[in-house]
Coordinates of C-alpha atoms in Angstrom, one line a residue:
X49 CA -11.9 7.2 0.3
X50 CA -8.5 6.2 1.2
X51 CA -5.8 7.0 -1.5
X52 CA -4.1 3.7 -1.7
X53 CA -7.4 2.1 -2.4
X54 CA -8.3 3.7 -5.7
X55 CA -4.9 3.9 -6.7
X56 CA -4.1 0.3 -6.2
X57 CA -7.2 -0.4 -8.7
X58 CA -5.5 2.6 -10.8
X59 CA -2.1 0.7 -10.7
X60 CA -3.6 -2.6 -11.9
X61 CA -4.9 -0.5 -15.1
X62 CA -1.7 1.0 -16.0
X63 CA -0.1 -2.3 -15.6
X64 CA -2.3 -4.0 -18.3
X65 CA -0.1 -3.4 -21.3
X66 CA 3.1 -4.4 -19.5
X67 CA 1.1 -7.7 -18.4
X68 CA -0.1 -8.5 -21.8
X69 CA 3.4 -8.0 -23.1
X70 CA 5.1 -9.9 -20.5
X71 CA 2.6 -13.2 -20.5
X72 CA 2.5 -13.3 -24.0
X73 CA 6.5 -13.0 -24.7
X74 CA 7.2 -16.7 -23.5
X75 CA 4.6 -19.9 -22.4
X76 CA 3.8 -19.3 -18.9
X77 CA 5.5 -21.7 -16.0
X78 CA 2.6 -23.5 -14.1
X79 CA 2.7 -21.6 -11.0
X80 CA 2.4 -17.9 -12.8
X81 CA -0.4 -19.6 -14.8
X82 CA -2.3 -20.7 -11.5
X83 CA -1.3 -17.2 -10.1
X84 CA -2.9 -15.0 -13.0
X85 CA -5.8 -17.0 -12.7
X86 CA -6.5 -16.4 -9.2
X87 CA -5.3 -12.7 -9.5
X88 CA -7.9 -12.0 -11.8
X89 CA -10.6 -13.8 -10.0
X90 CA -9.7 -11.2 -7.0
X91 CA -8.0 -13.8 -5.1
X92 CA -5.1 -11.7 -4.7
X93 CA -4.2 -13.4 -1.3
X94 CA -4.1 -16.8 -2.7
X95 CA -2.3 -15.7 -6.0
X96 CA 0.6 -14.3 -4.0
X97 CA 1.7 -17.8 -3.1
X98 CA 2.0 -18.5 -6.6
X99 CA 3.4 -15.4 -7.7
X100 CA 6.4 -16.0 -5.3
X101 CA 7.1 -19.7 -6.4
X102 CA 7.0 -18.4 -9.9
X103 CA 9.4 -15.5 -9.0
X104 CA 11.7 -18.1 -7.6
X105 CA 11.6 -20.3 -10.8
X106 CA 12.1 -17.6 -13.1
X107 CA 15.1 -16.2 -11.1
X108 CA 16.7 -19.7 -11.0
X109 CA 16.3 -19.6 -14.8
X110 CA 17.8 -16.1 -15.5
X111 CA 14.3 -14.7 -17.0
X112 CA 14.6 -11.5 -14.4
X113 CA 12.1 -9.9 -16.6
X114 CA 9.4 -12.4 -15.7
X115 CA 10.8 -12.5 -12.1
X116 CA 10.6 -9.0 -11.9
X117 CA 6.9 -8.9 -13.1
X118 CA 6.0 -11.5 -10.4
X119 CA 7.7 -9.3 -7.6
X120 CA 5.6 -6.1 -8.9
X121 CA 2.4 -8.1 -8.8
X122 CA 3.5 -9.3 -5.1
X123 CA 4.1 -5.9 -4.3
X124 CA 1.0 -4.5 -5.5
X125 CA -0.9 -7.4 -3.2
X126 CA 1.1 -6.5 -0.1
X127 CA 0.3 -2.6 -0.8
X128 CA -3.4 -3.4 -1.2
X129 CA -3.4 -5.3 2.4
X130 CA -1.6 -2.2 4.1
X131 CA 1.6 -4.1 4.5
X132 CA 3.8 -1.3 3.4
X133 CA 7.2 -2.1 4.6
X134 CA 7.1 -5.7 3.2
X135 CA 5.5 -4.0 -0.5
X136 CA 8.4 -1.4 -0.2
X137 CA 11.1 -4.2 0.1
X138 CA 9.5 -6.4 -2.7
X139 CA 9.3 -3.5 -5.2
X140 CA 12.9 -2.4 -4.6
X141 CA 14.0 -6.0 -5.1
X142 CA 12.2 -5.9 -8.4
X143 CA 13.7 -2.5 -9.1
X144 CA 17.1 -4.3 -8.9
X145 CA 16.4 -6.5 -11.5
X146 CA 15.8 -3.7 -14.2
X147 CA 18.0 -2.8 -17.0
X148 CA 18.3 -0.3 -19.7
X149 CA 15.8 -2.4 -21.7
X150 CA 13.1 -2.4 -18.8
X151 CA 9.8 -1.5 -20.4
X152 CA 8.7 2.2 -19.1
X153 CA 5.3 0.5 -18.1
X154 CA 7.4 -1.8 -15.5
X155 CA 9.3 1.2 -14.2
X156 CA 6.5 3.6 -13.5
X157 CA 4.2 0.9 -11.8
X158 CA 7.3 -0.2 -9.7
X159 CA 8.2 3.8 -8.8
X160 CA 4.2 4.6 -8.2
X161 CA 3.7 1.7 -5.5
X162 CA 7.1 2.8 -4.1
X163 CA 5.7 6.3 -3.8
X164 CA 2.6 5.3 -2.4
X165 CA 4.5 3.1 0.4
X166 CA 6.3 6.2 1.3
X167 CA 3.0 8.4 1.3
X168 CA 1.6 5.9 3.6
X169 CA 4.7 5.3 5.8
X170 CA 4.5 9.3 6.0
X171 CA 8.0 9.6 4.4
X172 CA 6.5 12.5 2.5
X173 CA 9.8 14.2 0.9
X174 CA 10.7 10.6 -0.3
X175 CA 7.6 10.0 -2.4
X176 CA 7.9 13.3 -3.8
X177 CA 11.5 12.1 -5.1
X178 CA 9.9 9.1 -6.7
X179 CA 7.2 10.7 -8.6
X180 CA 9.0 13.2 -9.9
X181 CA 11.6 10.3 -11.2
X182 CA 8.1 8.5 -12.9
X183 CA 7.7 12.1 -14.4
X184 CA 11.6 12.1 -15.7
X185 CA 11.2 8.9 -17.5
X186 CA 8.6 10.5 -19.5
X187 CA 5.7 8.0 -19.7
X188 CA 2.7 8.6 -21.6
X189 CA 0.2 11.4 -21.1
X190 CA -2.3 10.0 -18.9
X191 CA 0.3 8.3 -16.8
X192 CA 2.0 11.6 -16.4
X193 CA -1.4 13.2 -15.2
X194 CA -2.0 10.4 -12.9
X195 CA 1.4 10.8 -11.1
X196 CA 0.7 14.6 -10.8
X197 CA -2.4 13.9 -9.1
X198 CA -0.3 11.6 -6.9
X199 CA 2.2 14.5 -6.1
X200 CA -0.7 17.0 -5.3
X201 CA -2.1 13.8 -2.8
X202 CA 1.1 14.1 -1.1
X203 CA 1.4 17.7 -0.8
X204 CA -2.4 17.3 0.8
X205 CA -1.0 14.9 3.2
X206 CA 1.5 17.7 4.2
X207 CA -1.5 20.1 4.6
X208 CA 0.3 22.2 1.8
X209 CA -3.5 22.6 0.2
X210 CA -2.3 25.6 -2.2
X211 CA 0.6 23.7 -3.7
X212 CA -1.5 20.3 -4.2
X213 CA -4.4 22.8 -6.1
X214 CA -1.5 24.7 -8.2
X215 CA -0.3 20.9 -9.4
X216 CA -4.1 19.8 -10.4
X217 CA -4.7 23.3 -12.0
X218 CA -1.8 22.2 -14.3
X219 CA -3.4 19.3 -15.5
X220 CA -7.4 20.0 -15.0
X221 CA -7.6 21.0 -19.0
X222 CA -5.3 18.4 -20.2
X223 CA -7.0 16.9 -23.4
X224 CA -5.9 13.3 -22.9
X225 CA -7.2 13.5 -19.4
X226 CA -10.6 15.2 -20.7
X227 CA -10.9 11.8 -22.6
X228 CA -10.7 9.4 -19.4
X229 CA -13.6 11.1 -17.6
X230 CA -13.2 8.8 -14.6
X231 CA -9.5 10.1 -14.3
X232 CA -11.0 13.5 -14.9
X233 CA -13.1 13.2 -12.2
X234 CA -10.7 12.4 -9.6
X235 CA -8.8 15.2 -10.5
X236 CA -11.9 17.4 -9.9
X237 CA -13.2 16.0 -6.8
X238 CA -9.6 15.8 -5.1
X239 CA -9.3 19.6 -6.3
X240 CA -12.9 20.6 -4.7
X241 CA -11.5 18.8 -1.6
X242 CA -8.3 20.8 -0.9
X243 CA -10.5 23.9 -2.1
X244 CA -12.5 23.1 0.8
X245 CA -9.8 22.6 3.3
X246 CA -8.6 26.1 2.3
X247 CA -12.3 27.5 2.5
X248 CA -12.9 28.5 -1.0
X249 CA -16.1 28.8 -2.4
X250 CA -15.6 27.1 -5.3
X251 CA -14.8 23.8 -3.5
X252 CA -18.5 22.1 -3.8
X253 CA -18.7 23.3 -7.4
X254 CA -15.7 20.8 -8.2
X255 CA -17.1 18.3 -5.8
X256 CA -20.6 18.1 -7.4
X257 CA -18.9 18.1 -10.9
X258 CA -16.7 15.1 -10.2
X259 CA -20.0 13.5 -8.6
X260 CA -21.8 14.0 -11.7
X261 CA -19.6 12.4 -14.0
X262 CA -19.0 9.3 -11.5
X263 CA -22.7 8.4 -11.3
X264 CA -22.9 9.0 -15.3
X265 CA -19.8 6.4 -15.3
X266 CA -20.8 4.4 -12.5
X267 CA -18.0 3.2 -10.4
X268 CA -18.3 2.6 -6.7
X269 CA -14.9 2.9 -5.7
X270 CA -15.0 6.5 -6.8
X271 CA -18.9 7.3 -5.9
X272 CA -18.1 6.3 -2.2
X273 CA -15.1 8.8 -2.4
X274 CA -17.6 11.9 -3.5
X275 CA -20.1 10.7 -1.1
X276 CA -17.6 11.0 1.7
X277 CA -16.1 14.6 0.8
X278 CA -19.6 15.9 0.3
X279 CA -20.3 14.8 4.3
X280 CA -17.2 16.1 5.1
X281 CA -18.0 19.4 3.5
X282 CA -21.6 19.9 5.0
X283 CA -20.1 18.6 8.8
X284 CA -19.8 22.1 10.0
X285 CA -22.3 24.1 8.5
X286 CA -25.5 21.3 7.9
X287 CA -24.9 18.1 10.0
X288 CA -28.3 16.9 8.9
X289 CA -27.0 17.1 5.1
X290 CA -23.8 15.8 6.2
X291 CA -25.4 12.6 8.0
X292 CA -27.3 11.9 4.5
X293 CA -24.2 11.9 2.3
X294 CA -22.5 9.5 5.0
X295 CA -25.4 7.2 4.9
X296 CA -25.0 7.2 1.2
X297 CA -21.0 6.5 1.2
X298 CA -21.5 3.5 3.9
X299 CA -24.5 1.9 1.8
X300 CA -22.2 2.4 -1.3
X301 CA -18.8 1.1 0.4
X302 CA -20.6 -2.1 1.9
X303 CA -22.2 -2.8 -1.6
X304 CA -18.5 -2.6 -3.0
X305 CA -16.9 -4.3 -0.2
X306 CA -14.4 -1.4 0.9
X307 CA -14.2 -1.8 4.5
X308 CA -11.7 1.4 5.1
X309 CA -14.3 3.6 3.3
X310 CA -17.3 1.7 5.7
X311 CA -15.2 2.8 8.5
X312 CA -14.8 6.3 7.3
X313 CA -18.3 6.6 6.7
X314 CA -19.3 5.1 10.3
X315 CA -17.0 7.9 11.8
X316 CA -18.8 10.7 10.2
X317 CA -22.3 9.0 10.6
X318 CA -21.7 8.9 14.5
X319 CA -20.3 12.7 14.3
X320 CA -23.3 13.9 12.8
X321 CA -26.0 11.9 14.0
X322 CA -28.6 13.6 16.2
X323 CA -29.7 10.8 18.9
X324 CA -27.6 8.8 21.3
X325 CA -29.5 5.6 20.1
X326 CA -27.7 6.3 16.6
X327 CA -24.4 7.3 17.8
X328 CA -24.3 4.0 19.8
X329 CA -25.2 2.2 17.1
X330 CA -22.9 3.7 14.6
X331 CA -20.2 3.3 17.3
X332 CA -20.6 -0.5 17.9
X333 CA -20.5 -0.9 14.1
X334 CA -17.4 0.7 13.7
X335 CA -15.5 -1.4 16.3
X336 CA -17.0 -4.5 15.0
X337 CA -15.9 -3.7 11.5
X338 CA -12.5 -2.2 12.4
X339 CA -11.7 -5.2 14.6
X340 CA -12.5 -7.7 11.6
X341 CA -10.5 -5.7 9.1
X342 CA -7.2 -5.5 11.6
X343 CA -7.7 -9.4 11.7
X344 CA -7.8 -9.8 8.6
X345 CA -5.0 -7.9 7.4
X346 CA -2.8 -9.3 10.1
X347 CA -3.8 -12.8 8.9
X348 CA -3.0 -11.7 5.4
X349 CA 0.2 -10.0 6.5
X350 CA 1.1 -13.6 8.7
X351 CA 0.3 -15.3 5.4
X352 CA 2.5 -13.5 3.2
X353 CA 5.3 -13.6 5.8
X354 CA 4.8 -17.3 5.7
X355 CA 5.0 -18.1 2.2
X356 CA 8.6 -15.7 1.9
X357 CA 10.1 -17.7 4.6
X358 CA 9.1 -21.2 3.7
X359 CA 10.1 -20.7 0.0
X360 CA 13.4 -19.3 0.8
X361 CA 14.1 -22.1 3.4
X362 CA 13.7 -24.6 0.2
X363 CA 15.9 -23.0 -2.2
X364 CA 18.9 -21.6 0.4
X365 CA 20.9 -23.7 3.0
X366 CA 21.5 -21.8 6.3
X367 CA 24.8 -19.8 5.9
X368 CA 27.0 -18.7 9.0
X369 CA 25.3 -15.4 9.3
X370 CA 21.8 -16.4 9.4
X371 CA 22.9 -19.1 11.9
X372 CA 24.0 -16.1 14.0
X373 CA 20.8 -14.0 13.4
X374 CA 18.6 -17.4 14.7
X375 CA 20.8 -17.3 17.8
X376 CA 20.2 -13.5 18.6
X377 CA 16.6 -14.1 18.0
X378 CA 16.6 -17.0 20.2
X379 CA 18.3 -15.0 23.0
X380 CA 16.0 -11.9 22.2
X381 CA 12.9 -14.3 22.5
X382 CA 14.0 -15.5 25.7
X383 CA 14.6 -11.8 27.0
X384 CA 10.6 -11.4 26.2
X385 CA 9.6 -14.3 27.9
X386 CA 11.4 -13.4 31.1
X387 CA 9.9 -10.2 30.7
X388 CA 6.7 -11.4 30.8
X389 CA 7.4 -14.0 33.8
X390 CA 8.3 -11.0 35.7
X391 CA 5.4 -8.9 34.8
X392 CA 2.8 -11.6 35.7
X393 CA 4.9 -12.3 39.0
X394 CA 4.7 -8.7 40.1
X395 CA 0.7 -8.8 38.9
X396 CA 0.3 -11.7 41.5
X397 CA 2.3 -9.8 44.3
X398 CA 0.9 -6.5 44.1
X399 CA -2.4 -7.5 45.6
X400 CA -4.4 -9.5 43.1
X401 CA -4.7 -6.8 40.2
X402 CA -8.1 -6.2 38.7
X403 CA -8.5 -9.3 35.9
X404 CA -9.8 -6.8 33.2
X405 CA -6.9 -4.2 33.8
X406 CA -4.5 -7.4 33.7
X407 CA -5.9 -8.6 30.4
X408 CA -5.8 -5.2 28.6
X409 CA -2.4 -4.4 29.3
X410 CA -1.2 -7.8 28.6
X411 CA -2.9 -7.2 25.1
X412 CA -1.3 -4.0 24.6
X413 CA 1.9 -5.3 25.0
X414 CA 1.4 -8.1 22.7
X415 CA 0.4 -6.1 20.3
X416 CA 3.4 -4.0 20.2
X417 CA 5.5 -6.9 20.6
X418 CA 3.7 -8.2 17.4
X419 CA 2.9 -5.2 15.3
X420 CA 6.4 -3.6 16.2
X421 CA 8.9 -5.6 17.4
X422 CA 8.1 -8.9 15.4
X423 CA 8.0 -6.8 12.0
X424 CA 11.5 -5.3 13.1
X425 CA 12.8 -8.9 13.6
X426 CA 11.1 -10.0 10.2
X427 CA 12.8 -7.1 8.2
X428 CA 16.0 -7.7 9.9
X429 CA 15.8 -11.7 8.8
X430 CA 14.8 -10.5 5.4
X431 CA 18.0 -8.0 5.2
X432 CA 20.4 -10.8 6.7
X433 CA 19.1 -13.0 4.2
X434 CA 19.1 -11.2 0.9
X435 CA 22.1 -9.1 1.1
X436 CA 25.7 -9.4 1.0
X437 CA 26.8 -9.6 4.8
X438 CA 30.7 -9.6 3.6
X439 CA 30.3 -6.4 2.4
X440 CA 31.1 -3.7 5.4
X441 CA 28.1 -1.3 4.7
X442 CA 25.7 -4.1 4.8
X443 CA 27.2 -5.2 8.5
X444 CA 27.0 -2.0 9.7
X445 CA 23.3 -1.9 8.6
X446 CA 22.5 -5.2 10.3
X447 CA 24.2 -4.2 13.6
X448 CA 21.9 -0.8 13.1
X449 CA 18.7 -2.7 13.0
X450 CA 19.7 -5.1 15.9
X451 CA 20.4 -1.9 17.9
X452 CA 17.0 -0.8 16.8
X453 CA 15.1 -4.1 18.2
X454 CA 17.1 -3.8 21.3
X455 CA 15.8 -0.2 21.8
X456 CA 12.4 -1.0 20.9
X457 CA 12.4 -3.6 23.4
X458 CA 13.8 -1.5 26.4
X459 CA 11.1 0.9 25.2
X460 CA 8.3 -1.6 25.7
X461 CA 9.5 -2.3 28.9
X462 CA 9.7 1.3 30.2
X463 CA 6.3 2.1 29.1
X464 CA 4.6 -0.7 31.1
X465 CA 5.9 -0.3 34.4
X466 CA 3.6 -0.9 37.0
X467 CA 1.5 2.0 38.4
X468 CA 1.3 2.7 42.1
X469 CA -2.3 3.1 42.9
X470 CA -1.8 3.8 46.7
X471 CA -1.4 6.8 48.9
X472 CA 1.5 7.8 46.6
X473 CA -0.6 7.8 43.8
X474 CA -1.0 12.0 43.4
X475 CA 2.8 12.6 44.3
X476 CA 3.7 10.1 41.5
X477 CA 1.3 11.3 39.1
X478 CA 2.7 15.0 39.2
X479 CA 6.1 13.5 39.4
X480 CA 5.6 12.0 36.3
X481 CA 3.9 15.2 34.4
X482 CA 6.8 17.4 35.8
X483 CA 9.2 15.5 33.7
X484 CA 7.7 17.3 30.8
X485 CA 8.8 20.8 32.0
X486 CA 11.5 22.3 30.3
X487 CA 13.4 25.5 30.1
X488 CA 10.9 26.7 27.4
X489 CA 7.8 24.8 28.4
X490 CA 5.6 25.0 31.6
X491 CA 3.2 22.5 32.5
X492 CA 0.8 23.4 35.4
X493 CA -0.8 20.9 37.4
X494 CA -4.0 21.3 39.6
X495 CA -5.2 18.3 41.2
X496 CA -6.1 19.6 44.6
X497 CA -9.9 18.8 44.0
X498 CA -9.1 14.9 42.7
X499 CA -10.0 12.7 45.9
X500 CA -8.1 9.8 44.5
X501 CA -8.6 7.8 47.8
X502 CA -12.2 7.2 46.8
X503 CA -11.7 6.5 43.3
X504 CA -11.0 2.9 41.7
X505 CA -7.4 1.5 40.8
X506 CA -8.8 0.8 37.3
X507 CA -9.6 4.4 36.7
X508 CA -6.8 5.3 38.3
X509 CA -4.4 3.3 36.0
X510 CA -6.7 4.9 33.0
X511 CA -5.7 8.6 34.2
X512 CA -2.2 8.2 34.8
X513 CA -1.8 6.4 31.2
X514 CA -4.1 9.1 29.5
X515 CA -2.3 12.0 30.9
X516 CA 1.1 10.4 29.9
X517 CA 0.2 9.8 26.1
X518 CA -1.3 13.5 26.2
X519 CA 2.1 14.8 27.4
X520 CA 4.0 12.8 24.7
X521 CA 1.4 14.1 22.1
X522 CA 2.0 17.4 23.5
X523 CA 6.1 17.0 23.6
X524 CA 6.1 15.8 20.1
X525 CA 3.8 17.9 18.2
X526 CA 2.3 21.0 20.1
X527 CA 5.6 23.3 20.0
X528 CA 3.6 25.0 23.1
X529 CA 4.9 26.9 25.8
X530 CA 2.4 26.6 28.5
X531 CA 0.4 23.5 28.9
X532 CA -2.2 23.3 31.8
X533 CA -4.0 20.0 33.2
X534 CA -6.6 19.9 36.1
X535 CA -8.2 16.9 37.8
X536 CA -11.3 17.3 40.0
X537 CA -13.8 15.0 41.3
X538 CA -17.5 15.2 42.5
X539 CA -20.1 12.5 43.8
X540 CA -21.3 11.6 40.0
X541 CA -18.1 12.4 37.7
X542 CA -14.2 12.6 37.4
X543 CA -13.2 15.6 35.3
X544 CA -10.1 16.0 33.7
X545 CA -9.2 19.3 31.3
X546 CA -6.1 19.7 29.4
X547 CA -5.2 22.5 27.3
X548 CA -2.0 24.3 26.1
X549 CA -1.0 27.2 23.7
X550 CA 0.4 25.2 20.8
X551 CA 0.3 25.5 17.2
X552 CA -3.1 23.2 16.9
X553 CA -4.5 21.9 13.5
X554 CA -7.2 21.9 11.7
X555 CA -7.2 18.3 10.6
X556 CA -9.2 16.6 14.0
X557 CA -9.4 13.3 12.4
X558 CA -5.7 12.7 11.8
X559 CA -5.1 13.9 15.8
X560 CA -7.7 11.6 16.9
X561 CA -6.2 9.0 15.2
X562 CA -3.0 9.9 16.8
X563 CA -4.5 9.5 20.4
X564 CA -7.1 6.8 19.5
X565 CA -5.3 4.7 22.2
X566 CA -5.8 7.0 24.9
X567 CA -9.5 7.2 23.6
X568 CA -9.8 3.6 23.9
X569 CA -8.7 3.7 27.5
X570 CA -11.3 6.3 28.4
X571 CA -14.0 4.5 26.6
X572 CA -12.8 1.2 28.6
X573 CA -14.3 2.9 31.8
X574 CA -17.6 4.2 30.4
X575 CA -15.9 7.6 30.1
X576 CA -16.0 10.4 27.4
X577 CA -13.5 12.3 25.2
X578 CA -13.6 15.7 23.5
X579 CA -11.2 17.5 21.5
X580 CA -11.1 21.1 20.3
X581 CA -8.3 22.4 18.1
X582 CA -7.7 24.9 15.3
X583 CA -4.5 26.6 13.8
X584 CA -2.6 28.5 16.1
X585 CA -5.6 28.2 18.8
X586 CA -3.7 25.7 21.0
X587 CA -5.5 22.1 21.7
X588 CA -7.9 21.3 24.2
X589 CA -9.4 18.0 25.9
X590 CA -12.0 17.2 28.2
X591 CA -12.6 14.2 29.8
X592 CA -15.5 13.1 32.1
X593 CA -15.2 9.5 33.6
X594 CA -18.7 8.3 36.0
X595 CA -17.9 7.3 39.3

């Protein structure tokens, strides 16, 4: 189970006392009444709009406590929809409204959400600092145990499993934790998983104890997690047993409507399935659910952005800085439009490229523009609207944000230059690979057995892009001194072998996630791609593409 899911619901529980104090202190405004009703009906996305309206109403009436409460609820909802950047912005706005009389439950909720956002954005050092702040404000015993569990999780994300185990060992026998079975089960479960990561024989004992508690105090969210970790535990030693636990995880995740866990369970089912038929079924289910989840979350993010923009538009007039910002955005969008027109003209000019390749490339560019560039633009708008730009430091920050947008635009342009698939294809491919040579790294390339003249243009484009992504991954993460690439073709297959002598990893799932785009490209031409790595044993990739 993903950390954000179970922690999101945990935050809601830890915030109950805070909510009761807040909502009973004064009569609720009409928007907050509606928001609370929708929230408890689990219609969180609809509740978001009314929390936002209530926030502005209370801010105008100088009720900062109520306003900060609304912001914390909005931040929780954004977090639950994986909108971590905007959740961080929202919770920071809430913290800015705090004072010396602010309830500890408000503070711990805000810091926990902030810590979770930092964790999901891989900003682990900041996450640890935030959780240390939670401990320092001396919350109740259960919150302190929960926060230490969160700290252990961050250590696990940093692959510091022994440190994570040490933290959990400090609270494992805490009396207040023992009085809360599901929280106790979570600590046992996490410790068991971390023990498994360091190959400690006690891992199964902890995982089993946690499962028994969770089955006794039935909770789908936690039971799914236990099933999933047991599947991972048996994955290498007993694939049939691993498949059985993965099936249980999938059924429970489906019953509880937890799409992230359904995807993780399908990935485990795919890895441990014995027949190709089952692998194909799990593969198709995975991409169907993943596509639906991505669309749903993107829709929610767009909805949140629209709500914030529309509300702010009602209560604020455009000032001089905002007008300049919009002018810059118009120029930026015009530049992007020109880029697309040039790109489309080049496509037509270069012998009518395959329609499927053009479609996939445009989709990838559009996704980058939407997911990366549009987010940067939106965040810059938010900054300009909420900060005092007469302050020199804020002006400098705004300029830095604009510079980042410019660099992203330029990088997207460089990454999507057209690939020459003609007679000079091999020379340009070798030239691209040679750019990754350095004084302390040698890249050996063997393409003598690659008959590219009898290979389709579509496949040649895929080969170039996949090798480019492997090189980028090698440069960022491998720390290798030697990398080898060979390409050969016969009547049936085109085979690519990559290997390096880098540091490797024992977390193959994270590595595959990092190379998901490369894997998708290979699958798009009906090929297969296999990864092989281990700590201090380098990284290997084997690719086969049918001709």
